Amino acid sequence: MKYVLAAFVAVSIGAAIYKALPCCSGDSPAAAAPVTAGAPAELAQTAPAAKPALAVKQASVPPAKIAQKTAVVYYFYTTARCYSCNLIESYTREAVDKHFAQPYNGWRVEFKGLNLDEEVNRHFTQDYWLNSKSVVVQKFEGGKPLNWGMLQSVWQLLGDKEKFMNYVAVETRKVLDSK
């Protein structure tokens, strides 16, 4: 009887710990937190603009980068990550490398994975309305953030690598082609 009680207590503690950890399913608002890496290095701390009208912090940008058109495909994650979270990052990075090795219509596209649990990146949670691990495409021109889009279907397409990578490429192009 003691062993049954001990097993019950152990399972209860395990369930409590499991419930306390951030969810990786993409459905839980508690999953989002801070981020680490940034946009084009000097634009990392710039808030998104265009969609929606939010206050934008301007970063100091070297003159050489001012005229450059850059798009950043962000993968926002938290420190606690599951297999699916790592797979989304891997597939997204691979899609950007494969489909955007060369500039697209004058836009240089790069991938940035950012940990939302880092204090410096926490603002992205509100800037992009994040509620779980997410992929967001943000355009920058002349150091100024332009429009952005969230790739809503990454969790649903995770089971098919080719569809996932094509989705990332198509949605990134839609953001880049939008005015």
PDB file of N, CA and C in Angstrom, residues 80-174:
ATOM      1  N   ALA A  80      12.469  26.457 -22.774  1.00  0.00           N
ATOM      2  CA  ALA A  80      11.928  25.093 -22.766  1.00  0.00           C
ATOM      3  C   ALA A  80      11.436  24.774 -24.172  1.00  0.00           C
ATOM      4  N   ARG A  81      12.093  23.795 -24.817  1.00  0.00           N
ATOM      5  CA  ARG A  81      11.754  23.458 -26.195  1.00  0.00           C
ATOM      6  C   ARG A  81      11.611  21.951 -26.355  1.00  0.00           C
ATOM      7  N   CYS A  82      10.652  21.567 -27.170  1.00  0.00           N
ATOM      8  CA  CYS A  82      10.431  20.152 -27.444  1.00  0.00           C
ATOM      9  C   CYS A  82      10.988  19.821 -28.835  1.00  0.00           C
ATOM     10  N   TYR A  83      10.827  18.587 -29.236  1.00  0.00           N
ATOM     11  CA  TYR A  83      11.286  18.138 -30.544  1.00  0.00           C
ATOM     12  C   TYR A  83      10.638  18.966 -31.657  1.00  0.00           C
ATOM     13  N   SER A  84       9.338  19.196 -31.555  1.00  0.00           N
ATOM     14  CA  SER A  84       8.620  19.965 -32.581  1.00  0.00           C
ATOM     15  C   SER A  84       9.127  21.401 -32.668  1.00  0.00           C
ATOM     16  N   CYS A  85       9.424  22.000 -31.531  1.00  0.00           N
ATOM     17  CA  CYS A  85       9.951  23.370 -31.512  1.00  0.00           C
ATOM     18  C   CYS A  85      11.277  23.442 -32.272  1.00  0.00           C
ATOM     19  N   ASN A  86      12.152  22.480 -32.013  1.00  0.00           N
ATOM     20  CA  ASN A  86      13.447  22.442 -32.694  1.00  0.00           C
ATOM     21  C   ASN A  86      13.274  22.160 -34.183  1.00  0.00           C
ATOM     22  N   LEU A  87      12.286  21.329 -34.527  1.00  0.00           N
ATOM     23  CA  LEU A  87      12.026  21.008 -35.923  1.00  0.00           C
ATOM     24  C   LEU A  87      11.518  22.233 -36.685  1.00  0.00           C
ATOM     25  N   ILE A  88      10.649  23.016 -36.072  1.00  0.00           N
ATOM     26  CA  ILE A  88      10.166  24.249 -36.714  1.00  0.00           C
ATOM     27  C   ILE A  88      11.345  25.165 -37.011  1.00  0.00           C
ATOM     28  N   GLU A  89      12.244  25.317 -36.048  1.00  0.00           N
ATOM     29  CA  GLU A  89      13.417  26.161 -36.279  1.00  0.00           C
ATOM     30  C   GLU A  89      14.255  25.615 -37.427  1.00  0.00           C
ATOM     31  N   SER A  90      14.513  24.323 -37.419  1.00  0.00           N
ATOM     32  CA  SER A  90      15.339  23.699 -38.448  1.00  0.00           C
ATOM     33  C   SER A  90      14.718  23.849 -39.839  1.00  0.00           C
ATOM     34  N   TYR A  91      13.437  23.524 -39.976  1.00  0.00           N
ATOM     35  CA  TYR A  91      12.755  23.630 -41.266  1.00  0.00           C
ATOM     36  C   TYR A  91      12.691  25.077 -41.749  1.00  0.00           C
ATOM     37  N   THR A  92      12.436  26.006 -40.851  1.00  0.00           N
ATOM     38  CA  THR A  92      12.343  27.418 -41.238  1.00  0.00           C
ATOM     39  C   THR A  92      13.695  27.921 -41.723  1.00  0.00           C
ATOM     40  N   ARG A  93      14.744  27.607 -40.972  1.00  0.00           N
ATOM     41  CA  ARG A  93      16.100  28.010 -41.371  1.00  0.00           C
ATOM     42  C   ARG A  93      16.439  27.421 -42.742  1.00  0.00           C
ATOM     43  N   GLU A  94      16.146  26.141 -42.924  1.00  0.00           N
ATOM     44  CA  GLU A  94      16.441  25.475 -44.190  1.00  0.00           C
ATOM     45  C   GLU A  94      15.646  26.089 -45.342  1.00  0.00           C
ATOM     46  N   ALA A  95      14.391  26.431 -45.103  1.00  0.00           N
ATOM     47  CA  ALA A  95      13.563  27.056 -46.143  1.00  0.00           C
ATOM     48  C   ALA A  95      14.141  28.402 -46.567  1.00  0.00           C
ATOM     49  N   VAL A  96      14.565  29.199 -45.606  1.00  0.00           N
ATOM     50  CA  VAL A  96      15.155  30.505 -45.921  1.00  0.00           C
ATOM     51  C   VAL A  96      16.455  30.310 -46.699  1.00  0.00           C
ATOM     52  N   ASP A  97      17.303  29.399 -46.239  1.00  0.00           N
ATOM     53  CA  ASP A  97      18.572  29.141 -46.931  1.00  0.00           C
ATOM     54  C   ASP A  97      18.343  28.638 -48.356  1.00  0.00           C
ATOM     55  N   LYS A  98      17.351  27.774 -48.533  1.00  0.00           N
ATOM     56  CA  LYS A  98      17.081  27.175 -49.844  1.00  0.00           C
ATOM     57  C   LYS A  98      16.424  28.163 -50.808  1.00  0.00           C
ATOM     58  N   HIS A  99      15.393  28.842 -50.359  1.00  0.00           N
ATOM     59  CA  HIS A  99      14.591  29.680 -51.257  1.00  0.00           C
ATOM     60  C   HIS A  99      15.068  31.130 -51.371  1.00  0.00           C
ATOM     61  N   PHE A 100      15.903  31.564 -50.440  1.00  0.00           N
ATOM     62  CA  PHE A 100      16.316  32.971 -50.451  1.00  0.00           C
ATOM     63  C   PHE A 100      17.829  33.133 -50.350  1.00  0.00           C
ATOM     64  N   ALA A 101      18.575  32.186 -50.928  1.00  0.00           N
ATOM     65  CA  ALA A 101      20.034  32.296 -50.941  1.00  0.00           C
ATOM     66  C   ALA A 101      20.444  33.549 -51.723  1.00  0.00           C
ATOM     67  N   GLN A 102      19.673  33.871 -52.749  1.00  0.00           N
ATOM     68  CA  GLN A 102      19.878  35.086 -53.537  1.00  0.00           C
ATOM     69  C   GLN A 102      18.768  36.071 -53.176  1.00  0.00           C
ATOM     70  N   PRO A 103      19.018  37.367 -53.302  1.00  0.00           N
ATOM     71  CA  PRO A 103      17.965  38.349 -52.997  1.00  0.00           C
ATOM     72  C   PRO A 103      16.707  38.090 -53.830  1.00  0.00           C
ATOM     73  N   TYR A 104      15.566  38.409 -53.261  1.00  0.00           N
ATOM     74  CA  TYR A 104      14.275  38.252 -53.928  1.00  0.00           C
ATOM     75  C   TYR A 104      13.704  39.646 -54.190  1.00  0.00           C
ATOM     76  N   ASN A 105      13.586  40.019 -55.458  1.00  0.00           N
ATOM     77  CA  ASN A 105      13.061  41.344 -55.842  1.00  0.00           C
ATOM     78  C   ASN A 105      13.730  42.471 -55.060  1.00  0.00           C
ATOM     79  N   GLY A 106      15.030  42.370 -54.871  1.00  0.00           N
ATOM     80  CA  GLY A 106      15.781  43.414 -54.174  1.00  0.00           C
ATOM     81  C   GLY A 106      15.810  43.264 -52.662  1.00  0.00           C
ATOM     82  N   TRP A 107      15.145  42.253 -52.122  1.00  0.00           N
ATOM     83  CA  TRP A 107      15.110  42.028 -50.675  1.00  0.00           C
ATOM     84  C   TRP A 107      16.097  40.936 -50.289  1.00  0.00           C
ATOM     85  N   ARG A 108      16.979  41.267 -49.358  1.00  0.00           N
ATOM     86  CA  ARG A 108      17.877  40.263 -48.775  1.00  0.00           C
ATOM     87  C   ARG A 108      17.117  39.640 -47.608  1.00  0.00           C
ATOM     88  N   VAL A 109      16.992  38.320 -47.616  1.00  0.00           N
ATOM     89  CA  VAL A 109      16.213  37.616 -46.592  1.00  0.00           C
ATOM     90  C   VAL A 109      17.165  36.835 -45.695  1.00  0.00           C
ATOM     91  N   GLU A 110      16.966  36.962 -44.383  1.00  0.00           N
ATOM     92  CA  GLU A 110      17.791  36.216 -43.433  1.00  0.00           C
ATOM     93  C   GLU A 110      16.927  35.609 -42.338  1.00  0.00           C
ATOM     94  N   PHE A 111      17.456  34.584 -41.712  1.00  0.00           N
ATOM     95  CA  PHE A 111      16.766  33.885 -40.628  1.00  0.00           C
ATOM     96  C   PHE A 111      17.374  34.298 -39.295  1.00  0.00           C
ATOM     97  N   LYS A 112      16.519  34.495 -38.291  1.00  0.00           N
ATOM     98  CA  LYS A 112      16.976  34.783 -36.923  1.00  0.00           C
ATOM     99  C   LYS A 112      16.113  34.007 -35.944  1.00  0.00           C
ATOM    100  N   GLY A 113      16.734  33.205 -35.118  1.00  0.00           N
ATOM    101  CA  GLY A 113      16.023  32.537 -34.034  1.00  0.00           C
ATOM    102  C   GLY A 113      16.220  33.350 -32.767  1.00  0.00           C
ATOM    103  N   LEU A 114      15.137  33.675 -32.073  1.00  0.00           N
ATOM    104  CA  LEU A 114      15.222  34.518 -30.884  1.00  0.00           C
ATOM    105  C   LEU A 114      14.536  33.866 -29.690  1.00  0.00           C
ATOM    106  N   ASN A 115      15.241  33.846 -28.564  1.00  0.00           N
ATOM    107  CA  ASN A 115      14.708  33.276 -27.331  1.00  0.00           C
ATOM    108  C   ASN A 115      13.931  34.347 -26.577  1.00  0.00           C
ATOM    109  N   LEU A 116      12.639  34.156 -26.456  1.00  0.00           N
ATOM    110  CA  LEU A 116      11.778  35.132 -25.792  1.00  0.00           C
ATOM    111  C   LEU A 116      11.970  35.176 -24.281  1.00  0.00           C
ATOM    112  N   ASP A 117      12.687  34.215 -23.726  1.00  0.00           N
ATOM    113  CA  ASP A 117      12.945  34.214 -22.286  1.00  0.00           C
ATOM    114  C   ASP A 117      14.069  35.172 -21.906  1.00  0.00           C
ATOM    115  N   GLU A 118      14.765  35.709 -22.875  1.00  0.00           N
ATOM    116  CA  GLU A 118      15.814  36.683 -22.589  1.00  0.00           C
ATOM    117  C   GLU A 118      15.180  38.072 -22.479  1.00  0.00           C
ATOM    118  N   GLU A 119      15.555  38.766 -21.445  1.00  0.00           N
ATOM    119  CA  GLU A 119      14.959  40.074 -21.120  1.00  0.00           C
ATOM    120  C   GLU A 119      14.952  41.027 -22.318  1.00  0.00           C
ATOM    121  N   VAL A 120      16.046  41.069 -23.053  1.00  0.00           N
ATOM    122  CA  VAL A 120      16.181  42.007 -24.163  1.00  0.00           C
ATOM    123  C   VAL A 120      15.165  41.731 -25.279  1.00  0.00           C
ATOM    124  N   ASN A 121      14.618  40.535 -25.323  1.00  0.00           N
ATOM    125  CA  ASN A 121      13.695  40.159 -26.400  1.00  0.00           C
ATOM    126  C   ASN A 121      12.232  40.110 -25.989  1.00  0.00           C
ATOM    127  N   ARG A 122      11.942  40.371 -24.761  1.00  0.00           N
ATOM    128  CA  ARG A 122      10.563  40.222 -24.269  1.00  0.00           C
ATOM    129  C   ARG A 122       9.574  41.123 -25.005  1.00  0.00           C
ATOM    130  N   HIS A 123      10.028  42.263 -25.470  1.00  0.00           N
ATOM    131  CA  HIS A 123       9.119  43.196 -26.156  1.00  0.00           C
ATOM    132  C   HIS A 123       8.504  42.597 -27.415  1.00  0.00           C
ATOM    133  N   PHE A 124       9.182  41.625 -28.023  1.00  0.00           N
ATOM    134  CA  PHE A 124       8.652  41.017 -29.243  1.00  0.00           C
ATOM    135  C   PHE A 124       7.311  40.320 -28.993  1.00  0.00           C
ATOM    136  N   THR A 125       7.096  39.842 -27.783  1.00  0.00           N
ATOM    137  CA  THR A 125       5.836  39.168 -27.448  1.00  0.00           C
ATOM    138  C   THR A 125       4.654  40.097 -27.695  1.00  0.00           C
ATOM    139  N   GLN A 126       4.776  41.351 -27.280  1.00  0.00           N
ATOM    140  CA  GLN A 126       3.706  42.326 -27.515  1.00  0.00           C
ATOM    141  C   GLN A 126       3.782  42.914 -28.919  1.00  0.00           C
ATOM    142  N   ASP A 127       4.998  43.163 -29.405  1.00  0.00           N
ATOM    143  CA  ASP A 127       5.161  43.763 -30.727  1.00  0.00           C
ATOM    144  C   ASP A 127       4.464  42.948 -31.814  1.00  0.00           C
ATOM    145  N   TYR A 128       4.598  41.632 -31.731  1.00  0.00           N
ATOM    146  CA  TYR A 128       4.041  40.746 -32.757  1.00  0.00           C
ATOM    147  C   TYR A 128       2.842  39.937 -32.264  1.00  0.00           C
ATOM    148  N   TRP A 129       2.323  40.240 -31.107  1.00  0.00           N
ATOM    149  CA  TRP A 129       1.150  39.551 -30.558  1.00  0.00           C
ATOM    150  C   TRP A 129       1.385  38.051 -30.445  1.00  0.00           C
ATOM    151  N   LEU A 130       2.552  37.663 -29.952  1.00  0.00           N
ATOM    152  CA  LEU A 130       2.915  36.249 -29.863  1.00  0.00           C
ATOM    153  C   LEU A 130       2.210  35.578 -28.693  1.00  0.00           C
ATOM    154  N   ASN A 131       1.756  34.350 -28.910  1.00  0.00           N
ATOM    155  CA  ASN A 131       1.178  33.581 -27.814  1.00  0.00           C
ATOM    156  C   ASN A 131       1.745  32.171 -27.738  1.00  0.00           C
ATOM    157  N   SER A 132       2.714  31.867 -28.581  1.00  0.00           N
ATOM    158  CA  SER A 132       3.414  30.585 -28.538  1.00  0.00           C
ATOM    159  C   SER A 132       4.655  30.707 -29.418  1.00  0.00           C
ATOM    160  N   LYS A 133       5.352  29.608 -29.577  1.00  0.00           N
ATOM    161  CA  LYS A 133       6.489  29.617 -30.490  1.00  0.00           C
ATOM    162  C   LYS A 133       5.938  29.969 -31.869  1.00  0.00           C
ATOM    163  N   SER A 134       6.583  30.917 -32.556  1.00  0.00           N
ATOM    164  CA  SER A 134       6.000  31.458 -33.788  1.00  0.00           C
ATOM    165  C   SER A 134       7.062  31.819 -34.811  1.00  0.00           C
ATOM    166  N   VAL A 135       6.626  31.868 -36.079  1.00  0.00           N
ATOM    167  CA  VAL A 135       7.464  32.341 -37.178  1.00  0.00           C
ATOM    168  C   VAL A 135       6.826  33.631 -37.697  1.00  0.00           C
ATOM    169  N   VAL A 136       7.640  34.695 -37.791  1.00  0.00           N
ATOM    170  CA  VAL A 136       7.178  36.010 -38.236  1.00  0.00           C
ATOM    171  C   VAL A 136       8.148  36.525 -39.295  1.00  0.00           C
ATOM    172  N   VAL A 137       7.615  37.114 -40.360  1.00  0.00           N
ATOM    173  CA  VAL A 137       8.434  37.751 -41.395  1.00  0.00           C
ATOM    174  C   VAL A 137       8.275  39.260 -41.234  1.00  0.00           C
ATOM    175  N   GLN A 138       9.396  39.977 -41.097  1.00  0.00           N
ATOM    176  CA  GLN A 138       9.396  41.437 -40.911  1.00  0.00           C
ATOM    177  C   GLN A 138      10.274  42.068 -41.984  1.00  0.00           C
ATOM    178  N   LYS A 139       9.747  43.099 -42.668  1.00  0.00           N
ATOM    179  CA  LYS A 139      10.531  43.840 -43.661  1.00  0.00           C
ATOM    180  C   LYS A 139      11.136  45.080 -43.013  1.00  0.00           C
ATOM    181  N   PHE A 140      12.378  45.385 -43.414  1.00  0.00           N
ATOM    182  CA  PHE A 140      13.064  46.606 -42.994  1.00  0.00           C
ATOM    183  C   PHE A 140      13.619  47.278 -44.244  1.00  0.00           C
ATOM    184  N   GLU A 141      13.467  48.599 -44.318  1.00  0.00           N
ATOM    185  CA  GLU A 141      14.097  49.338 -45.409  1.00  0.00           C
ATOM    186  C   GLU A 141      14.703  50.603 -44.839  1.00  0.00           C
ATOM    187  N   GLY A 142      15.993  50.791 -45.124  1.00  0.00           N
ATOM    188  CA  GLY A 142      16.679  51.965 -44.601  1.00  0.00           C
ATOM    189  C   GLY A 142      16.652  52.021 -43.084  1.00  0.00           C
ATOM    190  N   GLY A 143      16.692  50.883 -42.438  1.00  0.00           N
ATOM    191  CA  GLY A 143      16.683  50.841 -40.983  1.00  0.00           C
ATOM    192  C   GLY A 143      15.306  51.000 -40.371  1.00  0.00           C
ATOM    193  N   LYS A 144      14.284  51.153 -41.217  1.00  0.00           N
ATOM    194  CA  LYS A 144      12.922  51.383 -40.724  1.00  0.00           C
ATOM    195  C   LYS A 144      12.091  50.105 -40.894  1.00  0.00           C
ATOM    196  N   PRO A 145      11.436  49.653 -39.817  1.00  0.00           N
ATOM    197  CA  PRO A 145      10.580  48.476 -39.955  1.00  0.00           C
ATOM    198  C   PRO A 145       9.339  48.808 -40.776  1.00  0.00           C
ATOM    199  N   LEU A 146       9.008  47.912 -41.685  1.00  0.00           N
ATOM    200  CA  LEU A 146       7.826  48.086 -42.525  1.00  0.00           C
ATOM    201  C   LEU A 146       6.775  47.062 -42.094  1.00  0.00           C
ATOM    202  N   ASN A 147       6.047  46.513 -43.050  1.00  0.00           N
ATOM    203  CA  ASN A 147       5.002  45.550 -42.688  1.00  0.00           C
ATOM    204  C   ASN A 147       5.593  44.190 -42.317  1.00  0.00           C
ATOM    205  N   TRP A 148       4.767  43.393 -41.669  1.00  0.00           N
ATOM    206  CA  TRP A 148       5.185  42.066 -41.232  1.00  0.00           C
ATOM    207  C   TRP A 148       4.003  41.114 -41.308  1.00  0.00           C
ATOM    208  N   GLY A 149       4.314  39.830 -41.263  1.00  0.00           N
ATOM    209  CA  GLY A 149       3.259  38.822 -41.283  1.00  0.00           C
ATOM    210  C   GLY A 149       3.640  37.635 -40.421  1.00  0.00           C
ATOM    211  N   MET A 150       2.630  37.053 -39.783  1.00  0.00           N
ATOM    212  CA  MET A 150       2.850  35.860 -38.966  1.00  0.00           C
ATOM    213  C   MET A 150       2.453  34.632 -39.779  1.00  0.00           C
ATOM    214  N   LEU A 151       3.295  33.624 -39.749  1.00  0.00           N
ATOM    215  CA  LEU A 151       3.014  32.381 -40.453  1.00  0.00           C
ATOM    216  C   LEU A 151       2.220  31.474 -39.514  1.00  0.00           C
ATOM    217  N   GLN A 152       0.905  31.510 -39.662  1.00  0.00           N
ATOM    218  CA  GLN A 152      -0.018  30.856 -38.735  1.00  0.00           C
ATOM    219  C   GLN A 152      -0.034  29.332 -38.839  1.00  0.00           C
ATOM    220  N   SER A 153       0.358  28.767 -39.967  1.00  0.00           N
ATOM    221  CA  SER A 153       0.166  27.329 -40.189  1.00  0.00           C
ATOM    222  C   SER A 153       1.402  26.469 -39.962  1.00  0.00           C
ATOM    223  N   VAL A 154       2.450  27.017 -39.357  1.00  0.00           N
ATOM    224  CA  VAL A 154       3.664  26.206 -39.194  1.00  0.00           C
ATOM    225  C   VAL A 154       3.425  24.962 -38.345  1.00  0.00           C
ATOM    226  N   TRP A 155       2.612  25.067 -37.316  1.00  0.00           N
ATOM    227  CA  TRP A 155       2.353  23.899 -36.461  1.00  0.00           C
ATOM    228  C   TRP A 155       1.571  22.832 -37.220  1.00  0.00           C
ATOM    229  N   GLN A 156       0.618  23.233 -38.054  1.00  0.00           N
ATOM    230  CA  GLN A 156      -0.197  22.272 -38.787  1.00  0.00           C
ATOM    231  C   GLN A 156       0.597  21.567 -39.884  1.00  0.00           C
ATOM    232  N   LEU A 157       1.589  22.234 -40.450  1.00  0.00           N
ATOM    233  CA  LEU A 157       2.353  21.671 -41.566  1.00  0.00           C
ATOM    234  C   LEU A 157       3.625  20.953 -41.127  1.00  0.00           C
ATOM    235  N   LEU A 158       3.864  20.885 -39.863  1.00  0.00           N
ATOM    236  CA  LEU A 158       5.110  20.321 -39.336  1.00  0.00           C
ATOM    237  C   LEU A 158       5.336  18.872 -39.755  1.00  0.00           C
ATOM    238  N   GLY A 159       4.282  18.122 -40.023  1.00  0.00           N
ATOM    239  CA  GLY A 159       4.410  16.714 -40.395  1.00  0.00           C
ATOM    240  C   GLY A 159       4.869  16.486 -41.822  1.00  0.00           C
ATOM    241  N   ASP A 160       4.917  17.532 -42.649  1.00  0.00           N
ATOM    242  CA  ASP A 160       5.318  17.400 -44.052  1.00  0.00           C
ATOM    243  C   ASP A 160       6.365  18.467 -44.359  1.00  0.00           C
ATOM    244  N   LYS A 161       7.616  18.055 -44.373  1.00  0.00           N
ATOM    245  CA  LYS A 161       8.729  19.004 -44.517  1.00  0.00           C
ATOM    246  C   LYS A 161       8.615  19.841 -45.797  1.00  0.00           C
ATOM    247  N   GLU A 162       8.318  19.207 -46.933  1.00  0.00           N
ATOM    248  CA  GLU A 162       8.245  19.952 -48.193  1.00  0.00           C
ATOM    249  C   GLU A 162       7.129  20.992 -48.173  1.00  0.00           C
ATOM    250  N   LYS A 163       5.949  20.598 -47.699  1.00  0.00           N
ATOM    251  CA  LYS A 163       4.839  21.556 -47.611  1.00  0.00           C
ATOM    252  C   LYS A 163       5.195  22.690 -46.657  1.00  0.00           C
ATOM    253  N   PHE A 164       5.834  22.352 -45.542  1.00  0.00           N
ATOM    254  CA  PHE A 164       6.246  23.354 -44.556  1.00  0.00           C
ATOM    255  C   PHE A 164       7.195  24.360 -45.204  1.00  0.00           C
ATOM    256  N   MET A 165       8.240  23.851 -45.880  1.00  0.00           N
ATOM    257  CA  MET A 165       9.240  24.741 -46.473  1.00  0.00           C
ATOM    258  C   MET A 165       8.641  25.591 -47.591  1.00  0.00           C
ATOM    259  N   ASN A 166       7.762  25.009 -48.396  1.00  0.00           N
ATOM    260  CA  ASN A 166       7.101  25.784 -49.450  1.00  0.00           C
ATOM    261  C   ASN A 166       6.195  26.852 -48.849  1.00  0.00           C
ATOM    262  N   TYR A 167       5.511  26.515 -47.769  1.00  0.00           N
ATOM    263  CA  TYR A 167       4.651  27.483 -47.074  1.00  0.00           C
ATOM    264  C   TYR A 167       5.472  28.678 -46.586  1.00  0.00           C
ATOM    265  N   VAL A 168       6.618  28.408 -45.972  1.00  0.00           N
ATOM    266  CA  VAL A 168       7.485  29.492 -45.491  1.00  0.00           C
ATOM    267  C   VAL A 168       7.917  30.367 -46.664  1.00  0.00           C
ATOM    268  N   ALA A 169       8.305  29.750 -47.780  1.00  0.00           N
ATOM    269  CA  ALA A 169       8.753  30.512 -48.947  1.00  0.00           C
ATOM    270  C   ALA A 169       7.619  31.353 -49.537  1.00  0.00           C
ATOM    271  N   VAL A 170       6.446  30.753 -49.718  1.00  0.00           N
ATOM    272  CA  VAL A 170       5.303  31.462 -50.313  1.00  0.00           C
ATOM    273  C   VAL A 170       4.859  32.621 -49.426  1.00  0.00           C
ATOM    274  N   GLU A 171       4.731  32.375 -48.130  1.00  0.00           N
ATOM    275  CA  GLU A 171       4.277  33.429 -47.215  1.00  0.00           C
ATOM    276  C   GLU A 171       5.311  34.548 -47.094  1.00  0.00           C
ATOM    277  N   THR A 172       6.591  34.197 -47.135  1.00  0.00           N
ATOM    278  CA  THR A 172       7.645  35.217 -47.092  1.00  0.00           C
ATOM    279  C   THR A 172       7.563  36.089 -48.339  1.00  0.00           C
ATOM    280  N   ARG A 173       7.369  35.465 -49.495  1.00  0.00           N
ATOM    281  CA  ARG A 173       7.232  36.238 -50.738  1.00  0.00           C
ATOM    282  C   ARG A 173       6.008  37.155 -50.699  1.00  0.00           C
ATOM    283  N   LYS A 174       4.912  36.681 -50.109  1.00  0.00           N
ATOM    284  CA  LYS A 174       3.708  37.523 -49.997  1.00  0.00           C
ATOM    285  C   LYS A 174       4.009  38.784 -49.193  1.00  0.00           C
TER     286      LYS A 174
END
